[in-house]
Structures are given as C-alpha cells and as structure tokens.
JSON list of C-alpha atoms in Angstrom, two decimals:
[
{"chain": "A", "resi": 1, "resn": "ALA", "atom": "CA", "xyz": [0.10, -0.15, 0.05]},
{"chain": "A", "resi": 2, "resn": "ALA", "atom": "CA", "xyz": [1.15, 3.54, -0.67]},
{"chain": "A", "resi": 3, "resn": "PRO", "atom": "CA", "xyz": [2.07, 5.44, 2.44]},
{"chain": "A", "resi": 4, "resn": "PRO", "atom": "CA", "xyz": [-0.54, 8.05, 3.22]},
{"chain": "A", "resi": 5, "resn": "ALA", "atom": "CA", "xyz": [-0.17, 11.53, 1.78]},
{"chain": "A", "resi": 6, "resn": "ALA", "atom": "CA", "xyz": [1.76, 14.04, 4.00]},
{"chain": "A", "resi": 7, "resn": "THR", "atom": "CA", "xyz": [-0.36, 16.92, 4.97]},
{"chain": "A", "resi": 8, "resn": "ALA", "atom": "CA", "xyz": [0.89, 20.38, 5.10]},
{"chain": "A", "resi": 9, "resn": "ALA", "atom": "CA", "xyz": [1.45, 22.04, 8.54]},
{"chain": "A", "resi": 10, "resn": "THR", "atom": "CA", "xyz": [1.11, 25.82, 8.63]},
{"chain": "A", "resi": 11, "resn": "VAL", "atom": "CA", "xyz": [3.84, 27.74, 10.43]},
{"chain": "A", "resi": 12, "resn": "PRO", "atom": "CA", "xyz": [3.30, 31.55, 11.29]},
{"chain": "A", "resi": 13, "resn": "VAL", "atom": "CA", "xyz": [6.58, 33.33, 10.58]},
{"chain": "A", "resi": 14, "resn": "PHE", "atom": "CA", "xyz": [5.87, 37.02, 10.45]},
{"chain": "A", "resi": 15, "resn": "ASN", "atom": "CA", "xyz": [2.81, 39.62, 10.92]},
{"chain": "A", "resi": 16, "resn": "GLN", "atom": "CA", "xyz": [3.42, 43.26, 10.97]},
{"chain": "A", "resi": 17, "resn": "GLU", "atom": "CA", "xyz": [1.85, 46.46, 9.58]},
{"chain": "A", "resi": 18, "resn": "GLY", "atom": "CA", "xyz": [-0.46, 44.30, 7.27]},
{"chain": "A", "resi": 19, "resn": "LEU", "atom": "CA", "xyz": [2.40, 42.17, 5.82]},
{"chain": "A", "resi": 20, "resn": "SER", "atom": "CA", "xyz": [2.16, 38.47, 6.93]},
{"chain": "A", "resi": 21, "resn": "ILE", "atom": "CA", "xyz": [4.41, 35.46, 5.92]},
{"chain": "A", "resi": 22, "resn": "SER", "atom": "CA", "xyz": [3.49, 31.89, 6.65]},
{"chain": "A", "resi": 23, "resn": "PHE", "atom": "CA", "xyz": [4.94, 28.57, 5.66]},
{"chain": "A", "resi": 24, "resn": "ALA", "atom": "CA", "xyz": [3.08, 25.30, 4.70]},
{"chain": "A", "resi": 25, "resn": "VAL", "atom": "CA", "xyz": [5.73, 22.71, 5.44]},
{"chain": "A", "resi": 26, "resn": "THR", "atom": "CA", "xyz": [4.95, 19.17, 3.72]},
{"chain": "A", "resi": 27, "resn": "PRO", "atom": "CA", "xyz": [7.45, 16.34, 4.60]},
{"chain": "A", "resi": 28, "resn": "LEU", "atom": "CA", "xyz": [8.35, 14.44, 1.43]},
{"chain": "A", "resi": 29, "resn": "PRO", "atom": "CA", "xyz": [7.27, 10.57, 1.90]},
{"chain": "A", "resi": 30, "resn": "GLY", "atom": "CA", "xyz": [10.35, 8.26, 1.88]},
{"chain": "A", "resi": 31, "resn": "GLN", "atom": "CA", "xyz": [12.73, 10.97, 2.20]},
{"chain": "A", "resi": 32, "resn": "PRO", "atom": "CA", "xyz": [13.58, 11.36, 6.12]},
{"chain": "A", "resi": 33, "resn": "GLY", "atom": "CA", "xyz": [14.33, 15.11, 6.83]},
{"chain": "A", "resi": 34, "resn": "ALA", "atom": "CA", "xyz": [13.05, 16.42, 3.45]},
{"chain": "A", "resi": 35, "resn": "VAL", "atom": "CA", "xyz": [10.42, 18.98, 3.41]},
{"chain": "A", "resi": 36, "resn": "ASP", "atom": "CA", "xyz": [8.80, 21.25, 0.79]},
{"chain": "A", "resi": 37, "resn": "ILE", "atom": "CA", "xyz": [7.79, 24.66, 2.00]},
{"chain": "A", "resi": 38, "resn": "THR", "atom": "CA", "xyz": [5.18, 27.09, 0.29]},
{"chain": "A", "resi": 39, "resn": "ALA", "atom": "CA", "xyz": [6.06, 30.44, 1.73]},
{"chain": "A", "resi": 40, "resn": "THR", "atom": "CA", "xyz": [2.73, 32.76, 1.38]},
{"chain": "A", "resi": 41, "resn": "TYR", "atom": "CA", "xyz": [3.02, 36.63, 1.63]},
{"chain": "A", "resi": 42, "resn": "SER", "atom": "CA", "xyz": [0.32, 38.73, 1.86]},
{"chain": "A", "resi": 43, "resn": "ASN", "atom": "CA", "xyz": [-0.48, 42.41, 2.52]},
{"chain": "A", "resi": 44, "resn": "ALA", "atom": "CA", "xyz": [-3.38, 43.53, 4.08]},
{"chain": "A", "resi": 45, "resn": "GLY", "atom": "CA", "xyz": [-2.17, 47.22, 4.63]},
{"chain": "A", "resi": 46, "resn": "LEU", "atom": "CA", "xyz": [-3.05, 50.29, 2.92]},
{"chain": "A", "resi": 47, "resn": "ASP", "atom": "CA", "xyz": [0.15, 50.72, 0.92]},
{"chain": "A", "resi": 48, "resn": "ASP", "atom": "CA", "xyz": [1.82, 48.65, -1.65]},
{"chain": "A", "resi": 49, "resn": "VAL", "atom": "CA", "xyz": [4.51, 46.47, -0.62]},
{"chain": "A", "resi": 50, "resn": "ALA", "atom": "CA", "xyz": [7.26, 46.74, -3.52]},
{"chain": "A", "resi": 51, "resn": "ASP", "atom": "CA", "xyz": [10.62, 44.99, -4.41]},
{"chain": "A", "resi": 52, "resn": "PHE", "atom": "CA", "xyz": [9.74, 42.15, -1.84]},
{"chain": "A", "resi": 53, "resn": "ASN", "atom": "CA", "xyz": [12.68, 39.85, -1.46]},
{"chain": "A", "resi": 54, "resn": "LEU", "atom": "CA", "xyz": [13.11, 37.01, 0.92]},
{"chain": "A", "resi": 55, "resn": "GLN", "atom": "CA", "xyz": [16.30, 35.43, 1.58]},
{"chain": "A", "resi": 56, "resn": "ALA", "atom": "CA", "xyz": [16.91, 32.25, 3.90]},
{"chain": "A", "resi": 57, "resn": "ALA", "atom": "CA", "xyz": [19.87, 30.61, 5.50]},
{"chain": "A", "resi": 58, "resn": "VAL", "atom": "CA", "xyz": [20.06, 27.26, 7.32]},
{"chain": "A", "resi": 59, "resn": "PRO", "atom": "CA", "xyz": [22.81, 25.71, 9.48]},
{"chain": "A", "resi": 60, "resn": "LYS", "atom": "CA", "xyz": [25.37, 23.70, 7.65]},
{"chain": "A", "resi": 61, "resn": "TYR", "atom": "CA", "xyz": [23.74, 20.13, 8.53]},
{"chain": "A", "resi": 62, "resn": "MET", "atom": "CA", "xyz": [20.86, 21.22, 6.37]},
{"chain": "A", "resi": 63, "resn": "GLN", "atom": "CA", "xyz": [20.39, 21.94, 2.40]},
{"chain": "A", "resi": 64, "resn": "LEU", "atom": "CA", "xyz": [18.17, 24.47, 1.00]},
{"chain": "A", "resi": 65, "resn": "ARG", "atom": "CA", "xyz": [17.01, 25.27, -2.30]},
{"chain": "A", "resi": 66, "resn": "LEU", "atom": "CA", "xyz": [14.98, 28.57, -2.81]},
{"chain": "A", "resi": 67, "resn": "GLU", "atom": "CA", "xyz": [12.82, 29.06, -6.00]},
{"chain": "A", "resi": 68, "resn": "PRO", "atom": "CA", "xyz": [11.94, 32.68, -7.35]},
{"chain": "A", "resi": 69, "resn": "ALA", "atom": "CA", "xyz": [8.98, 34.03, -5.73]},
{"chain": "A", "resi": 70, "resn": "SER", "atom": "CA", "xyz": [5.75, 34.54, -7.82]},
{"chain": "A", "resi": 71, "resn": "SER", "atom": "CA", "xyz": [5.84, 38.18, -7.49]},
{"chain": "A", "resi": 72, "resn": "THR", "atom": "CA", "xyz": [7.87, 41.06, -5.87]},
{"chain": "A", "resi": 73, "resn": "LEU", "atom": "CA", "xyz": [4.73, 43.38, -5.56]},
{"chain": "A", "resi": 74, "resn": "LEU", "atom": "CA", "xyz": [2.19, 42.78, -2.87]},
{"chain": "A", "resi": 75, "resn": "ALA", "atom": "CA", "xyz": [-0.55, 45.28, -3.62]},
{"chain": "A", "resi": 76, "resn": "ALA", "atom": "CA", "xyz": [-2.31, 46.92, -0.83]},
{"chain": "A", "resi": 77, "resn": "LEU", "atom": "CA", "xyz": [-5.58, 45.60, 0.65]},
{"chain": "A", "resi": 78, "resn": "GLY", "atom": "CA", "xyz": [-4.90, 41.90, -0.15]},
{"chain": "A", "resi": 79, "resn": "GLY", "atom": "CA", "xyz": [-1.89, 41.51, -2.64]},
{"chain": "A", "resi": 80, "resn": "ALA", "atom": "CA", "xyz": [-0.19, 37.99, -2.32]},
{"chain": "A", "resi": 81, "resn": "ALA", "atom": "CA", "xyz": [2.74, 35.99, -3.64]},
{"chain": "A", "resi": 82, "resn": "SER", "atom": "CA", "xyz": [4.21, 32.71, -3.01]},
{"chain": "A", "resi": 83, "resn": "GLN", "atom": "CA", "xyz": [7.55, 31.03, -3.13]},
{"chain": "A", "resi": 84, "resn": "LYS", "atom": "CA", "xyz": [8.74, 27.39, -2.87]},
{"chain": "A", "resi": 85, "resn": "LEU", "atom": "CA", "xyz": [11.73, 26.34, -0.30]},
{"chain": "A", "resi": 86, "resn": "HIS", "atom": "CA", "xyz": [13.08, 22.75, -0.49]},
{"chain": "A", "resi": 87, "resn": "VAL", "atom": "CA", "xyz": [14.96, 21.84, 2.41]},
{"chain": "A", "resi": 88, "resn": "VAL", "atom": "CA", "xyz": [16.71, 18.61, 3.58]},
{"chain": "A", "resi": 89, "resn": "ASN", "atom": "CA", "xyz": [17.79, 18.21, 7.40]},
{"chain": "A", "resi": 90, "resn": "THR", "atom": "CA", "xyz": [20.67, 15.75, 7.29]},
{"chain": "A", "resi": 91, "resn": "LEU", "atom": "CA", "xyz": [20.48, 15.38, 11.02]},
{"chain": "A", "resi": 92, "resn": "VAL", "atom": "CA", "xyz": [16.66, 14.71, 11.20]},
{"chain": "A", "resi": 93, "resn": "GLY", "atom": "CA", "xyz": [15.88, 13.31, 14.79]},
{"chain": "A", "resi": 94, "resn": "GLN", "atom": "CA", "xyz": [19.01, 14.78, 16.18]},
{"chain": "A", "resi": 95, "resn": "LYS", "atom": "CA", "xyz": [18.75, 18.54, 15.41]},
{"chain": "A", "resi": 96, "resn": "PRO", "atom": "CA", "xyz": [15.60, 20.47, 14.66]},
{"chain": "A", "resi": 97, "resn": "LEU", "atom": "CA", "xyz": [14.58, 22.39, 11.51]},
{"chain": "A", "resi": 98, "resn": "VAL", "atom": "CA", "xyz": [15.62, 26.11, 11.76]},
{"chain": "A", "resi": 99, "resn": "MET", "atom": "CA", "xyz": [15.87, 28.97, 9.45]},
{"chain": "A", "resi": 100, "resn": "ARG", "atom": "CA", "xyz": [16.96, 32.49, 9.47]},
{"chain": "A", "resi": 101, "resn": "LEU", "atom": "CA", "xyz": [15.27, 34.90, 7.00]},
{"chain": "A", "resi": 102, "resn": "ARG", "atom": "CA", "xyz": [16.15, 38.27, 5.56]},
{"chain": "A", "resi": 103, "resn": "VAL", "atom": "CA", "xyz": [13.22, 40.10, 4.26]},
{"chain": "A", "resi": 104, "resn": "ASN", "atom": "CA", "xyz": [13.66, 43.31, 2.17]},
{"chain": "A", "resi": 105, "resn": "TYR", "atom": "CA", "xyz": [10.94, 45.45, 0.71]},
{"chain": "A", "resi": 106, "resn": "SER", "atom": "CA", "xyz": [9.73, 48.83, 0.34]},
{"chain": "A", "resi": 107, "resn": "LYS", "atom": "CA", "xyz": [6.48, 50.45, 1.65]},
{"chain": "A", "resi": 108, "resn": "GLY", "atom": "CA", "xyz": [5.35, 53.91, 1.19]},
{"chain": "A", "resi": 109, "resn": "GLY", "atom": "CA", "xyz": [8.58, 54.56, -0.55]},
{"chain": "A", "resi": 110, "resn": "GLN", "atom": "CA", "xyz": [10.83, 53.64, 2.38]},
{"chain": "A", "resi": 111, "resn": "PRO", "atom": "CA", "xyz": [13.00, 50.79, 2.37]},
{"chain": "A", "resi": 112, "resn": "VAL", "atom": "CA", "xyz": [12.37, 48.26, 4.95]},
{"chain": "A", "resi": 113, "resn": "ALA", "atom": "CA", "xyz": [14.62, 45.40, 6.21]},
{"chain": "A", "resi": 114, "resn": "GLN", "atom": "CA", "xyz": [13.68, 42.68, 8.75]},
{"chain": "A", "resi": 115, "resn": "GLN", "atom": "CA", "xyz": [15.62, 39.81, 10.03]},
{"chain": "A", "resi": 116, "resn": "LEU", "atom": "CA", "xyz": [13.70, 36.76, 11.46]},
{"chain": "A", "resi": 117, "resn": "GLU", "atom": "CA", "xyz": [14.54, 33.47, 12.93]},
{"chain": "A", "resi": 118, "resn": "VAL", "atom": "CA", "xyz": [11.99, 30.62, 12.31]},
{"chain": "A", "resi": 119, "resn": "ASN", "atom": "CA", "xyz": [12.43, 27.80, 14.94]},
{"chain": "A", "resi": 120, "resn": "ASN", "atom": "CA", "xyz": [8.72, 27.13, 15.48]},
{"chain": "A", "resi": 121, "resn": "PHE", "atom": "CA", "xyz": [8.47, 24.13, 12.87]},
{"chain": "A", "resi": 122, "resn": "PRO", "atom": "CA", "xyz": [6.66, 20.99, 13.85]},
{"chain": "A", "resi": 123, "resn": "VAL", "atom": "CA", "xyz": [8.68, 18.66, 15.84]},
{"chain": "A", "resi": 124, "resn": "GLY", "atom": "CA", "xyz": [10.43, 15.73, 13.83]},
{"chain": "A", "resi": 125, "resn": "LEU", "atom": "CA", "xyz": [11.51, 17.71, 10.74]}
]
C-alpha cells in the first residue's frame, strides 16, 4: 500500500503592519528530513509592498534550495505572492529544522529590512 499523503502544517512566520508571512510545510514521503515549504506572503495594509525579497539561510547540516517568488509586488489590501523552498535536514531526529530569514521590501517609498529566525517548525522535521 502507498504511504498516506503527507499533510502540510502551517507555520506562522511574521505579521507586522499588514504584511504576513506563513509557511506550509510538507514532509516528503520516503525521504527522512526532506520537506517542501510553500511560503505565502500577503499584504493587508493600505500601502503597496514593492521590491519584496526573501532570503533564507539554514545551518550547515541542512540543504536549502529557494525558488523565485511568484511576484515582488504585494498590492495594498490583499496582494499576495508565494515562493517554494526545499529543505533537507541531514540530522533529522538529532537537530531541529531552523531557518534565518532576511526580508527586504519598500513600503510607502521607504526601504524596510527585517531579520527573522524561524524555530517553530513541527517537531520531527
């Protein structure tokens, strides 16, 4: 019998001034430590978010591949974009999945830079 399809766990990452980032984390069946992450970026604020760019870094015991985001513009009042990240934790069961993010964008003509640490991934990844 085929293994049951893995279900995605949603991890809230950031929510400030109308900009929110969340990760849908899906373990890959038959590949211990491997996960696909769909990052969703949304803007509920009154100003457009332009030049949106997310950079991610993981510890040396992990491998990360980041695909381009679907858009760098998150329009005011509901604009959204998504991005795929592929991560392999080579020390699954020994070390948790963690990630550092650098988020850059401009809002109202002003550049904004945020640095975040994501350490609230589900246990066992």
